[in-house]
DNA sequence: GTGAAAGCGCTAACAC
DNA sequence: GTGTTAGCGCTTTCAC
């Protein structure tokens, strides 16, 4: 490995000068700089980022902790987060906790403050308390996609108004004339998706439609689970004219179940989800959903985290993310019943 | 930040002893060790991994470079790779090159040999030559999923017999009696999927079925593209009884297109893909495909890379991955024509 | 067993 | 402008 001092030697200067060339070139006389740059090129010098991190006291790396990257929502978030981080001069380290709080805690302890200058946490496999404890004696931790704007957590967060997303979904179904609706509620780690279903139900109730408890299923987040749950739902409540799922995976699974059952979507039954993952528009019929603007949230999260690193004090403890937006596609239509 | 020497001071020993305790050298007297451990706990000490990396000359981090994590294949690979890395005591840094060779090269230059002890490259946005150049003066680089076992690259690689995967797909369709088949060939970065289609065509040809060139479409890797291409294909060659796609995304898109066109899958047209991504079994009808054993390949890649780091010499330059396997599901059936 | 000391490659005062 | 110097936090000989 070629080091700074080897470059220095070859350019007949000292390490300090080489370092100066590498960062603030103003201090260095052009001809010296040129000699140094030539030495760098000749030797194929590449700075050792660990040494730099140690000396600077910062690693220029951000960590993103998420439970399981195989949920298609995460890759989309990761992609946007990585771009934002790169643009700001940071690396992004993706830490999969594999749905295991123990692994999450281990990662946090090892990484925060050493390998990473700040940590973005996507969900709470890890108890908030643990996160707080870690945050106090190491690097800033930011919760991305906090679901409850009305009750800020102990940690700084990006809040997303998921209740509003539920409302929008409900309004859309109500406008289409649906009154008998099935609900598929994803678990998303510790009842995370309550806000969505509560927002939905509150809006329905305001319109005089009470949720039929037998038509409310609480399930794991996946297409499979959505499919199975929808099958079960249609067996018990064959007369629902619409299905609301708290996320797109469930909704996609549900739509497929309906088609398998010979129920046309949306002619017989409408389906609506929340999130607007890529799959939502690639599936047929394309899914109507409430977009939460994943990429924007990812960027906002990264930017907020960086601000938090640079000026830990005087940062808002909660940043409100972009408002959810209804995206009407082909899976919802007017209620044909009666 | 609590440092080693603070711990040492509190335990009335020196940094060397604390370090010995941390790496359970047997040198330390139990009572001393206990005192040290107590000090560590009291102070909440956590080692600075950058300092350790600098001192040890290794970072215990592996990098995984891929073009775009939003292709659902990658998250599955990442998940398995991350598990394998963690099990071996390494962190995994996921580097999204965003389909941009420039970004890829920049990552490689910055990371290889400093932040990462070794690099796994998933595709060749970056020219093999660049990779070789980088490999020689920094950390080992391993190509995961090399598609051409018959022509080993300059770099160590995990080879996957994709031609065989194509063969298996062809055999399956032939056995079902299909003779008029459409081909959807994904681009996967620089004609990466040629081996698959060549294997497929060779097998078909051996059975006396020549590819109808109008029924061969070369397209981008995505559900959307598969959908569009299939639409186009069916317009030109409405009589095909089966469609082979070089990857599952295309196949899934194709199946949806067929359903949209009112062609039953598999009763009117069979569809088969390659890879066996998770989506393949979650979609309805579930996709028949040739599994390449993504998780196994990921593990193998990580293990090989680690071996390469530990003993750069005398490692096989090409490791053959697990053989592809046909997975029959619901999207293929006997040819009904005539 | 434990400590002293050197050094990993870099940055950042501060002299000159 | 450039060099000198002193670390960053840790590991690792090598004395004792």
XYZ file of C-alpha atoms (C1' of nucleotides) in Angstrom:
708
model
C 0.000 0.000 0.000
C 1.259 3.405 -0.976
C 1.220 5.891 1.875
C 1.172 9.610 2.171
C 4.797 9.791 3.208
C 5.919 7.771 0.228
C 4.177 10.294 -1.956
C 5.784 13.067 0.061
C 9.215 11.581 -0.361
C 8.834 11.210 -4.083
C 7.613 14.787 -4.437
C 10.354 16.082 -2.153
C 7.934 17.564 0.324
C 6.516 16.435 3.651
C 3.331 14.613 4.470
C 1.689 17.811 5.590
C 2.061 19.335 2.173
C 0.648 16.318 0.464
C -2.260 16.426 2.862
C -2.740 20.077 2.064
C -2.771 19.360 -1.629
C -5.392 16.721 -1.042
C -7.744 19.091 0.767
C -7.230 22.863 0.766
C -5.087 23.515 -2.226
C -4.890 27.271 -1.644
C -2.040 26.966 0.780
C 0.175 25.165 -1.653
C 2.203 26.761 -4.388
C 0.895 25.568 -7.764
C 4.183 24.099 -8.907
C 4.555 22.146 -5.663
C 0.998 20.935 -5.928
C 1.645 19.771 -9.429
C 4.705 17.815 -8.328
C 2.668 16.215 -5.562
C -0.188 15.343 -7.858
C 2.237 13.758 -10.251
C 3.725 11.683 -7.450
C 0.240 10.611 -6.420
C -0.578 9.545 -9.930
C 2.767 7.826 -10.497
C 2.493 5.834 -7.326
C -1.222 5.161 -7.617
C -1.698 6.532 -4.143
C -5.104 6.154 -2.518
C -5.744 7.563 0.943
C -6.375 5.125 3.730
C -9.842 6.033 4.873
C -9.462 4.332 8.215
C -6.460 6.417 9.063
C -8.248 9.499 7.905
C -11.301 8.628 9.931
C -9.190 8.093 13.000
C -7.372 11.357 12.601
C -10.449 13.349 11.725
C -12.634 11.737 14.338
C -15.273 11.054 11.714
C -15.728 8.267 9.243
C -17.874 9.945 6.578
C -20.085 6.917 6.702
C -23.742 6.688 7.597
C -25.428 3.498 8.670
C -28.919 2.449 7.719
C -30.468 -0.204 9.901
C -33.407 -2.113 8.591
C -35.036 -5.347 9.524
C -34.996 -7.276 6.296
C -33.986 -5.958 2.960
C -35.968 -8.576 1.089
C -39.115 -6.567 1.693
C -39.234 -4.634 -1.595
C -39.925 -1.392 0.153
C -36.444 -1.218 1.617
C -34.407 -1.432 -1.563
C -36.269 1.577 -2.885
C -35.499 3.477 0.266
C -31.895 2.307 0.221
C -31.413 3.412 -3.352
C -32.567 6.937 -2.645
C -30.725 7.110 0.661
C -27.513 5.947 -0.925
C -27.749 8.597 -3.617
C -28.386 11.314 -1.079
C -25.535 10.137 1.103
C -23.112 9.926 -1.781
C -24.076 13.389 -2.920
C -23.250 14.697 0.533
C -19.900 12.951 0.629
C -20.882 10.061 2.819
C -20.789 6.338 2.352
C -23.858 4.381 3.308
C -23.543 1.150 5.210
C -26.646 -0.997 5.033
C -27.208 -3.105 8.112
C -29.707 -5.893 7.895
C -30.868 -6.893 11.317
C -32.564 -9.956 9.937
C -35.638 -9.289 12.088
C -33.493 -9.942 15.121
C -33.273 -7.287 17.813
C -30.099 -8.874 19.151
C -28.314 -8.437 15.859
C -29.622 -4.916 15.657
C -28.263 -4.017 19.046
C -24.921 -5.604 18.243
C -24.654 -3.624 15.030
C -25.559 -0.428 16.779
C -22.970 -0.949 19.483
C -20.239 -1.785 17.072
C -20.936 0.747 14.420
C -22.395 3.888 15.907
C -19.700 6.448 16.533
C -16.888 4.413 15.059
C -17.665 3.053 11.638
C -20.606 5.364 11.218
C -21.025 9.007 12.149
C -24.753 8.594 12.397
C -27.408 5.937 12.175
C -30.739 5.867 10.437
C -33.128 3.368 11.959
C -36.003 2.159 9.821
C -38.033 0.330 12.403
C -38.067 -0.710 15.966
C -37.049 -4.304 16.244
C -34.805 -2.585 18.720
C -36.588 -0.992 21.623
C -36.622 2.783 21.583
C -34.991 2.718 24.987
C -32.009 0.829 23.693
C -31.726 3.294 20.883
C -31.819 6.226 23.255
C -29.166 4.686 25.447
C -26.965 4.160 22.465
C -27.608 7.619 21.091
C -26.520 9.358 24.253
C -23.024 7.919 24.336
C -22.200 7.629 20.683
C -23.423 8.961 17.367
C -26.758 10.568 16.517
C -29.601 8.210 15.754
C -32.544 9.216 13.628
C -35.766 7.297 13.238
C -36.890 7.268 9.658
C -40.599 6.916 9.012
C -42.019 7.484 12.432
C -45.663 6.593 12.238
C -47.102 8.721 15.020
C -46.653 12.458 14.433
C -48.895 13.127 17.420
C -46.579 11.435 19.892
C -42.942 12.266 19.168
C -40.476 9.667 20.375
C -37.445 10.378 22.534
C -35.302 10.337 19.427
C -35.197 12.715 16.509
C -37.342 11.375 13.712
C -38.874 11.872 10.329
C -42.588 11.591 10.853
C -44.855 10.368 8.132
C -48.543 10.963 8.463
C -49.726 7.451 7.906
C -53.081 8.174 9.495
C -53.603 10.656 6.694
C -52.686 7.944 4.210
C -55.411 5.770 5.706
C -57.830 8.670 5.476
C -57.090 9.215 1.808
C -57.665 5.560 1.095
C -60.963 5.651 2.940
C -62.112 8.807 1.183
C -61.341 7.264 -2.159
C -63.339 4.124 -1.408
C -66.216 6.142 0.025
C -66.352 8.320 -3.062
C -66.564 5.203 -5.154
C -69.551 4.154 -3.101
C -68.039 1.312 -1.130
C -69.647 0.571 2.208
C -68.619 -3.011 2.893
C -64.883 -3.081 3.169
C -62.382 -5.662 4.343
C -59.200 -4.588 6.115
C -55.820 -6.246 5.936
C -53.485 -4.831 8.525
C -49.781 -5.602 8.283
C -47.762 -6.107 11.409
C -44.666 -4.270 10.204
C -42.847 -4.816 13.487
C -44.746 -4.086 16.641
C -48.105 -2.866 15.399
C -46.371 -0.271 13.310
C -49.277 0.017 10.944
C -51.945 0.980 13.440
C -51.913 4.604 12.428
C -52.833 3.641 8.896
C -55.771 1.480 9.848
C -56.946 3.897 12.500
C -56.941 6.761 10.043
C -58.849 4.618 7.620
C -61.411 3.472 10.143
C -61.956 6.904 11.617
C -62.783 8.272 8.198
C -65.090 5.392 7.433
C -66.812 5.782 10.763
C -67.301 9.486 10.151
C -69.189 8.485 7.031
C -71.332 6.092 9.003
C -69.497 2.963 8.006
C -68.441 0.873 10.965
C -65.715 -1.711 10.537
C -66.980 -5.238 10.533
C -64.573 -6.873 12.948
C -64.666 -10.177 11.148
C -63.412 -8.374 8.109
C -60.296 -7.068 9.807
C -57.258 -9.292 9.617
C -53.933 -8.608 11.261
C -51.117 -10.242 9.368
C -47.480 -10.351 8.491
C -46.192 -8.067 5.711
C -45.949 -10.014 2.495
C -47.677 -10.859 -0.737
C -48.185 -14.410 0.477
C -49.818 -13.303 3.677
C -52.039 -10.869 1.807
C -53.091 -13.612 -0.555
C -53.898 -16.058 2.209
C -55.677 -13.478 4.306
C -57.793 -12.336 1.406
C -58.816 -15.914 0.713
C -59.844 -16.263 4.309
C -61.619 -12.934 4.277
C -63.654 -13.702 1.181
C -64.712 -17.005 2.677
C -66.144 -15.259 5.731
C -67.298 -12.014 4.166
C -67.971 -12.690 0.494
C -69.935 -9.483 0.132
C -67.238 -6.920 0.676
C -66.882 -4.696 -2.357
C -63.485 -3.328 -1.495
C -60.360 -4.255 0.385
C -58.025 -1.834 2.072
C -54.568 -3.078 2.972
C -52.119 -1.119 5.090
C -49.384 -1.748 2.583
C -48.933 -2.597 -1.039
C -47.572 -6.085 -0.602
C -50.741 -7.149 1.165
C -52.856 -5.386 -1.417
C -51.053 -7.079 -4.280
C -51.503 -10.461 -2.639
C -55.152 -9.702 -2.060
C -55.739 -8.705 -5.660
C -54.213 -11.942 -6.824
C -56.368 -13.921 -4.452
C -59.465 -12.229 -5.800
C -58.514 -12.985 -9.367
C -57.838 -16.586 -8.434
C -61.309 -16.706 -6.889
C -62.760 -15.434 -10.108
C -63.665 -12.079 -8.651
C -62.754 -9.346 -11.064
C -60.618 -6.450 -9.843
C -61.926 -3.801 -9.690
C -65.313 -4.724 -11.183
C -66.300 -7.074 -8.397
C -63.937 -5.944 -5.686
C -61.701 -2.888 -5.444
C -58.289 -3.070 -3.808
C -56.213 -0.248 -2.392
C -52.894 -0.231 -0.564
C -50.440 2.228 0.954
C -46.845 3.071 0.038
C -46.648 2.939 -3.737
C -43.763 0.552 -4.086
C -42.511 0.005 -7.627
C -44.350 -3.270 -7.860
C -47.617 -1.414 -7.422
C -47.565 -0.051 -10.944
C -45.950 -3.095 -12.479
C -48.638 -5.468 -11.383
C -51.825 -5.987 -13.386
C -54.259 -4.541 -12.704
C -51.994 -1.727 -11.559
C -52.592 -1.007 -7.920
C -54.368 2.055 -6.623
C -52.497 3.150 -3.541
C -51.563 6.033 -1.304
C -47.995 7.054 -2.087
C -45.863 8.024 0.861
C -43.042 9.327 -1.353
C -40.363 6.910 -0.347
C -37.479 8.568 -2.174
C -38.271 11.970 -0.701
C -38.427 10.530 2.790
C -35.112 8.795 2.262
C -33.446 12.005 1.131
C -34.977 13.977 3.945
C -33.789 11.363 6.407
C -30.237 11.439 5.166
C -30.137 15.202 5.100
C -31.579 15.468 8.576
C -29.152 12.914 9.906
C -26.222 14.806 8.456
C -27.471 18.027 9.967
C -27.780 16.227 13.268
C -24.185 15.102 13.016
C -22.928 18.547 12.166
C -24.981 20.380 14.758
C -26.441 17.985 17.299
C -27.992 20.829 19.270
C -30.785 22.939 17.939
C -32.125 20.475 15.449
C -35.855 19.890 15.425
C -36.574 16.624 17.146
C -39.257 15.786 14.653
C -39.353 16.613 10.983
C -42.627 16.113 9.192
C -42.190 14.228 5.960
C -44.011 14.888 2.697
C -47.775 14.368 2.777
C -49.161 11.076 1.471
C -50.863 11.249 -1.874
C -53.560 9.179 -3.491
C -52.478 7.471 -6.686
C -55.453 6.121 -8.563
C -54.676 3.241 -10.865
C -56.645 0.292 -12.079
C -57.463 -1.713 -8.978
C -60.274 0.463 -7.694
C -63.562 1.319 -9.283
C -67.128 2.302 -8.445
C -69.117 0.005 -6.207
C -71.371 -2.116 -8.415
C -73.422 -3.623 -5.610
C -77.101 -2.796 -5.973
C -15.987 8.624 23.658
C -14.493 6.198 26.131
C -11.052 4.963 25.077
C -8.971 1.970 25.887
C -6.619 3.908 28.091
C -9.467 5.302 30.143
C -10.552 1.764 30.789
C -6.965 0.846 31.597
C -6.642 3.678 34.067
C -9.812 2.733 35.856
C -8.761 -0.903 36.096
C -5.261 0.063 37.206
C -3.601 -1.657 34.282
C -2.219 -0.497 30.939
C -3.798 -0.400 27.546
C -1.941 -3.525 26.499
C -3.645 -5.564 29.172
C -7.085 -4.273 28.290
C -6.401 -5.146 24.702
C -5.368 -8.620 25.764
C -8.549 -9.060 27.734
C -10.598 -7.968 24.742
C -9.081 -10.532 22.474
C -9.138 -13.158 25.259
C -5.515 -13.821 25.195
C -4.869 -16.414 27.850
C -2.096 -14.245 29.161
C -4.259 -12.327 31.579
C -4.767 -13.414 35.186
C -8.489 -14.046 35.820
C -8.795 -11.487 38.580
C -7.169 -8.824 36.439
C -9.419 -9.696 33.558
C -12.435 -9.387 35.782
C -11.366 -5.965 36.951
C -10.894 -4.896 33.368
C -14.236 -6.248 32.281
C -15.892 -4.390 35.103
C -14.225 -1.175 34.058
C -15.372 -1.759 30.490
C -18.929 -2.272 31.642
C -18.871 0.672 34.060
C -17.573 3.035 31.444
C -19.634 1.606 28.606
C -16.496 1.259 26.562
C -16.820 0.319 22.893
C -13.746 -0.188 20.766
C -13.114 2.259 17.963
C -13.188 0.102 14.884
C -11.346 2.601 12.771
C -8.422 2.633 15.135
C -8.489 -1.115 15.251
C -8.600 -1.372 11.491
C -5.675 0.975 11.197
C -3.608 -0.915 13.702
C -4.512 -4.326 12.383
C -4.226 -3.369 8.771
C -7.634 -4.867 8.067
C -11.118 -3.506 8.409
C -13.171 -6.681 8.794
C -15.501 -5.273 6.209
C -16.426 -6.661 2.840
C -17.922 -4.610 0.066
C -20.605 -5.745 -2.313
C -20.905 -3.762 -5.490
C -24.074 -4.013 -7.478
C -25.658 -1.940 -10.157
C -29.063 -1.194 -8.751
C -30.523 -2.665 -5.646
C -34.074 -2.035 -6.742
C -33.915 -5.095 -8.960
C -35.502 -7.639 -6.589
C -32.809 -10.181 -7.273
C -30.184 -8.179 -5.435
C -31.871 -7.848 -2.065
C -32.127 -11.605 -1.891
C -28.467 -11.924 -2.661
C -27.603 -9.171 -0.211
C -29.577 -10.803 2.564
C -27.734 -14.088 2.225
C -24.377 -12.413 1.720
C -24.843 -10.275 4.781
C -25.659 -13.296 6.910
C -22.629 -15.162 5.673
C -20.383 -12.166 6.225
C -21.684 -11.579 9.709
C -21.219 -15.218 10.586
C -17.595 -14.936 9.530
C -17.020 -11.803 11.571
C -17.221 -9.313 8.741
C -19.400 -6.340 8.075
C -20.907 -5.978 4.651
C -20.951 -2.668 2.893
C -23.447 -2.497 0.056
C -22.389 -0.225 -2.752
C -24.965 0.769 -5.265
C -23.331 1.931 -8.443
C -26.617 3.206 -9.761
C -25.903 1.706 -13.176
C -23.039 4.136 -13.506
C -19.551 2.795 -14.198
C -18.056 6.051 -12.997
C -19.593 5.698 -9.570
C -18.519 2.095 -9.500
C -14.928 2.952 -10.219
C -14.946 5.714 -7.643
C -16.310 3.360 -5.001
C -13.763 0.762 -5.865
C -10.885 3.195 -5.620
C -12.006 4.622 -2.354
C -13.055 1.458 -0.625
C -10.948 -1.452 -1.780
C -8.091 -2.039 0.611
C -9.066 0.670 3.068
C -12.680 0.458 4.108
C -13.057 -3.049 2.743
C -10.693 -5.992 2.861
C -12.251 -7.469 -0.237
C -14.842 -6.649 -2.852
C -17.579 -8.738 -4.382
C -18.656 -7.455 -7.766
C -22.075 -8.476 -9.023
C -21.839 -7.286 -12.594
C -19.680 -5.482 -14.996
C -20.841 -1.946 -15.349
C -17.172 -1.561 -14.634
C -14.902 -2.986 -17.258
C -13.051 -6.125 -16.262
C -9.811 -4.324 -17.036
C -10.518 -1.628 -14.503
C -11.315 -4.286 -11.967
C -8.082 -6.110 -12.652
C -6.081 -2.935 -12.331
C -7.707 -2.195 -9.041
C -7.286 -5.733 -7.796
C -3.567 -5.758 -8.334
C -2.763 -2.795 -6.134
C -5.358 -3.137 -3.423
C -7.746 -5.740 -2.061
C -8.954 -8.955 -3.672
C -11.887 -8.653 -6.014
C -14.215 -11.540 -6.739
C -16.807 -11.672 -9.473
C -20.011 -13.182 -8.224
C -22.211 -14.937 -10.762
C -19.914 -15.190 -13.715
C -22.031 -16.359 -16.597
C -19.434 -18.075 -18.756
C -17.845 -21.068 -17.062
C -16.149 -21.949 -20.334
C -14.153 -18.719 -20.495
C -12.786 -17.766 -17.074
C -12.156 -14.043 -16.640
C -8.912 -12.533 -15.436
C -10.380 -12.243 -11.983
C -11.362 -14.951 -9.535
C -15.054 -15.678 -9.867
C -18.007 -17.773 -8.904
C -19.305 -19.284 -12.102
C -22.921 -20.180 -12.540
C -23.887 -22.444 -15.365
C -26.569 -20.321 -16.893
C -26.395 -22.174 -20.174
C -27.486 -25.234 -18.271
C -30.343 -23.217 -16.822
C -31.447 -22.411 -20.359
C -31.172 -26.068 -21.281
C -33.367 -27.119 -18.394
C -35.987 -24.603 -19.376
C -35.907 -25.847 -22.972
C -36.134 -29.491 -21.942
C -39.118 -28.730 -19.782
C -40.960 -26.961 -22.582
C -40.058 -29.677 -25.065
C -41.349 -32.359 -22.764
C -44.597 -30.476 -22.502
C -44.807 -30.573 -26.271
C -44.118 -26.943 -27.052
C -42.625 -26.237 -30.461
C -43.498 -22.613 -31.043
C -41.754 -20.591 -28.411
C -41.110 -16.920 -27.907
C -37.915 -15.702 -26.268
C -37.473 -12.680 -24.058
C -33.826 -11.953 -23.432
C -32.861 -9.551 -20.687
C -29.911 -7.253 -21.087
C -28.594 -7.554 -17.558
C -25.642 -5.271 -18.280
C -23.642 -5.979 -21.377
C -25.336 -9.017 -22.864
C -24.935 -10.855 -19.598
C -27.804 -13.182 -20.349
C -26.527 -14.629 -23.596
C -25.483 -17.875 -22.001
C -29.023 -18.499 -20.878
C -30.605 -17.946 -24.243
C -27.864 -19.810 -26.072
C -28.291 -22.825 -23.826
C -31.991 -22.659 -24.426
C -31.726 -22.336 -28.168
C -29.106 -25.031 -28.536
C -31.355 -27.492 -26.766
C -34.339 -26.510 -28.835
C -32.336 -26.793 -32.006
C -31.152 -30.241 -31.011
C -34.795 -31.194 -30.873
C -35.375 -29.785 -34.289
C -36.954 -26.544 -33.164
C -35.334 -23.510 -34.693
C -35.837 -20.124 -33.064
C -38.137 -17.849 -34.943
C -36.127 -14.657 -35.006
C -39.192 -12.476 -34.906
C -40.066 -14.144 -31.647
C -36.802 -13.204 -29.960
C -36.800 -9.901 -28.130
C -33.831 -8.335 -26.418
C -34.932 -6.088 -23.594
C -34.151 -4.406 -20.321
C -34.568 -6.395 -17.085
C -37.879 -5.528 -15.524
C -41.472 -6.573 -15.156
C -42.533 -3.582 -17.205
C -40.226 -4.454 -20.054
C -41.356 -8.081 -19.964
C -44.950 -6.974 -20.110
C -44.414 -4.637 -23.017
C -42.254 -7.101 -24.923
C -44.774 -9.858 -24.496
C -47.526 -7.636 -25.807
C -45.409 -6.902 -28.813
C -44.504 -10.550 -29.252
C -48.078 -11.757 -29.176
C -49.049 -9.190 -31.735
C -46.446 -10.512 -34.158
C -46.491 -14.196 -33.264
C -49.881 -14.961 -31.759
C -49.380 -18.680 -32.174
C -46.552 -19.281 -29.745
C -47.599 -21.749 -27.080
C -44.831 -20.931 -24.670
C -42.576 -18.083 -23.662
C -39.107 -18.442 -22.257
C -37.617 -15.451 -20.486
C -34.017 -15.255 -19.367
C -35.094 -14.028 -15.980
C -38.078 -14.073 -13.711
C -38.923 -10.402 -13.875
C -39.436 -10.649 -17.608
C -41.399 -13.852 -17.195
C -43.665 -12.326 -14.600
C -44.302 -9.349 -16.821
C -45.000 -11.660 -19.733
C -47.481 -13.735 -17.768
C -49.344 -10.616 -16.790
C -49.429 -9.428 -20.351
C -50.889 -12.753 -21.452
C -53.588 -12.597 -18.811
C -54.387 -9.057 -19.824
C -54.731 -10.293 -23.403
C -57.153 -12.932 -22.237
C -54.719 -15.758 -22.898
C -54.799 -18.212 -20.010
C -51.526 -19.162 -18.359
C -50.627 -21.971 -18.721
C -53.630 -23.310 -20.635
C -53.117 -21.124 -23.684
C -49.515 -20.132 -23.212
C -46.861 -21.456 -20.849
C -44.303 -19.148 -19.289
C -40.953 -20.037 -17.800
C -38.169 -17.896 -16.345
C -34.762 -18.250 -14.737
C -33.560 -17.373 -11.231
C -36.407 -18.192 -8.870
C -36.664 -14.876 -7.121
C -39.102 -14.746 -4.230
C -41.695 -13.066 -6.370
C -41.786 -16.130 -8.597
C -43.752 -18.155 -6.103
C -45.760 -15.263 -4.783
C -47.244 -14.362 -8.096
C -50.361 -16.054 -9.467
C -50.124 -18.285 -11.314
C -46.896 -19.184 -9.539
C -44.027 -19.071 -11.972
C -42.240 -22.141 -13.260
C -38.585 -21.270 -13.366
C -35.033 -22.564 -13.219
C -33.645 -21.840 -9.779
C -30.041 -20.738 -9.629
C -29.881 -20.957 -5.821
C -29.235 -17.366 -5.062
C -28.592 -17.777 -1.342
C -26.077 -20.555 -1.886
C -24.225 -18.513 -4.456
C -24.131 -15.565 -2.095
C -22.692 -17.668 0.705
C -20.203 -19.278 -1.586
C -19.143 -15.883 -2.844
C -18.578 -14.496 0.605
C -16.689 -17.558 1.740
C -14.510 -17.554 -1.340
C -13.787 -13.892 -0.968
C -12.734 -14.366 2.622
C -10.475 -17.224 1.646
C -8.988 -15.010 -1.019
C -8.276 -12.344 1.562
C -6.666 -14.769 3.935
C -4.604 -16.600 1.345
C -4.488 -14.675 -1.906
C -2.170 -17.236 -3.488
C -3.275 -20.693 -4.355
C -6.992 -20.053 -4.487
C -8.844 -21.474 -7.442
C -9.477 -18.695 -9.904
C -12.930 -20.005 -10.683
C -15.340 -21.753 -8.369
C -18.308 -23.459 -9.936
C -21.548 -22.587 -8.189
C -24.425 -24.929 -7.472
C -26.177 -26.397 -10.523
C -29.405 -24.729 -11.672
C -32.561 -26.649 -10.937
C -35.940 -26.735 -12.588
C -38.780 -25.659 -10.329
C -42.125 -26.568 -11.818
C -44.989 -24.429 -10.642
C -48.218 -23.317 -12.216
C -47.199 -21.243 -15.212
C -46.295 -24.108 -17.528
C -48.457 -26.921 -18.843
C -48.778 -29.272 -21.773
C -49.071 -27.782 -25.210
C -52.740 -27.780 -26.164
C -52.264 -26.808 -29.783
C -53.768 -29.466 -31.978
C 1.202 -11.728 33.666
C 1.928 -6.919 32.869
C 3.930 -2.640 31.150
C 6.605 0.381 28.011
C 7.034 1.759 23.510
C 6.646 1.863 18.726
C 3.792 2.441 14.947
C -0.584 1.819 11.723
C -1.553 6.395 7.914
C -3.425 10.471 8.366
C -4.676 15.439 10.052
C -3.964 19.825 12.143
C -1.888 23.107 14.917
C 1.974 25.846 14.968
C 6.686 27.179 13.740
C 9.707 28.793 10.484
C 4.196 27.992 1.519
C 6.320 24.256 3.801
C 8.100 21.531 7.607
C 7.799 19.958 12.437
C 5.323 17.827 15.760
C 1.930 15.769 18.199
C -1.673 13.094 18.345
C -6.335 10.002 16.719
C -7.262 4.766 19.532
C -5.644 0.610 19.016
C -2.385 -3.611 18.487
C 1.742 -5.830 19.187
C 6.455 -6.986 19.944
C 9.523 -7.220 23.610
C 11.323 -6.314 28.242
C 10.575 -6.979 32.929
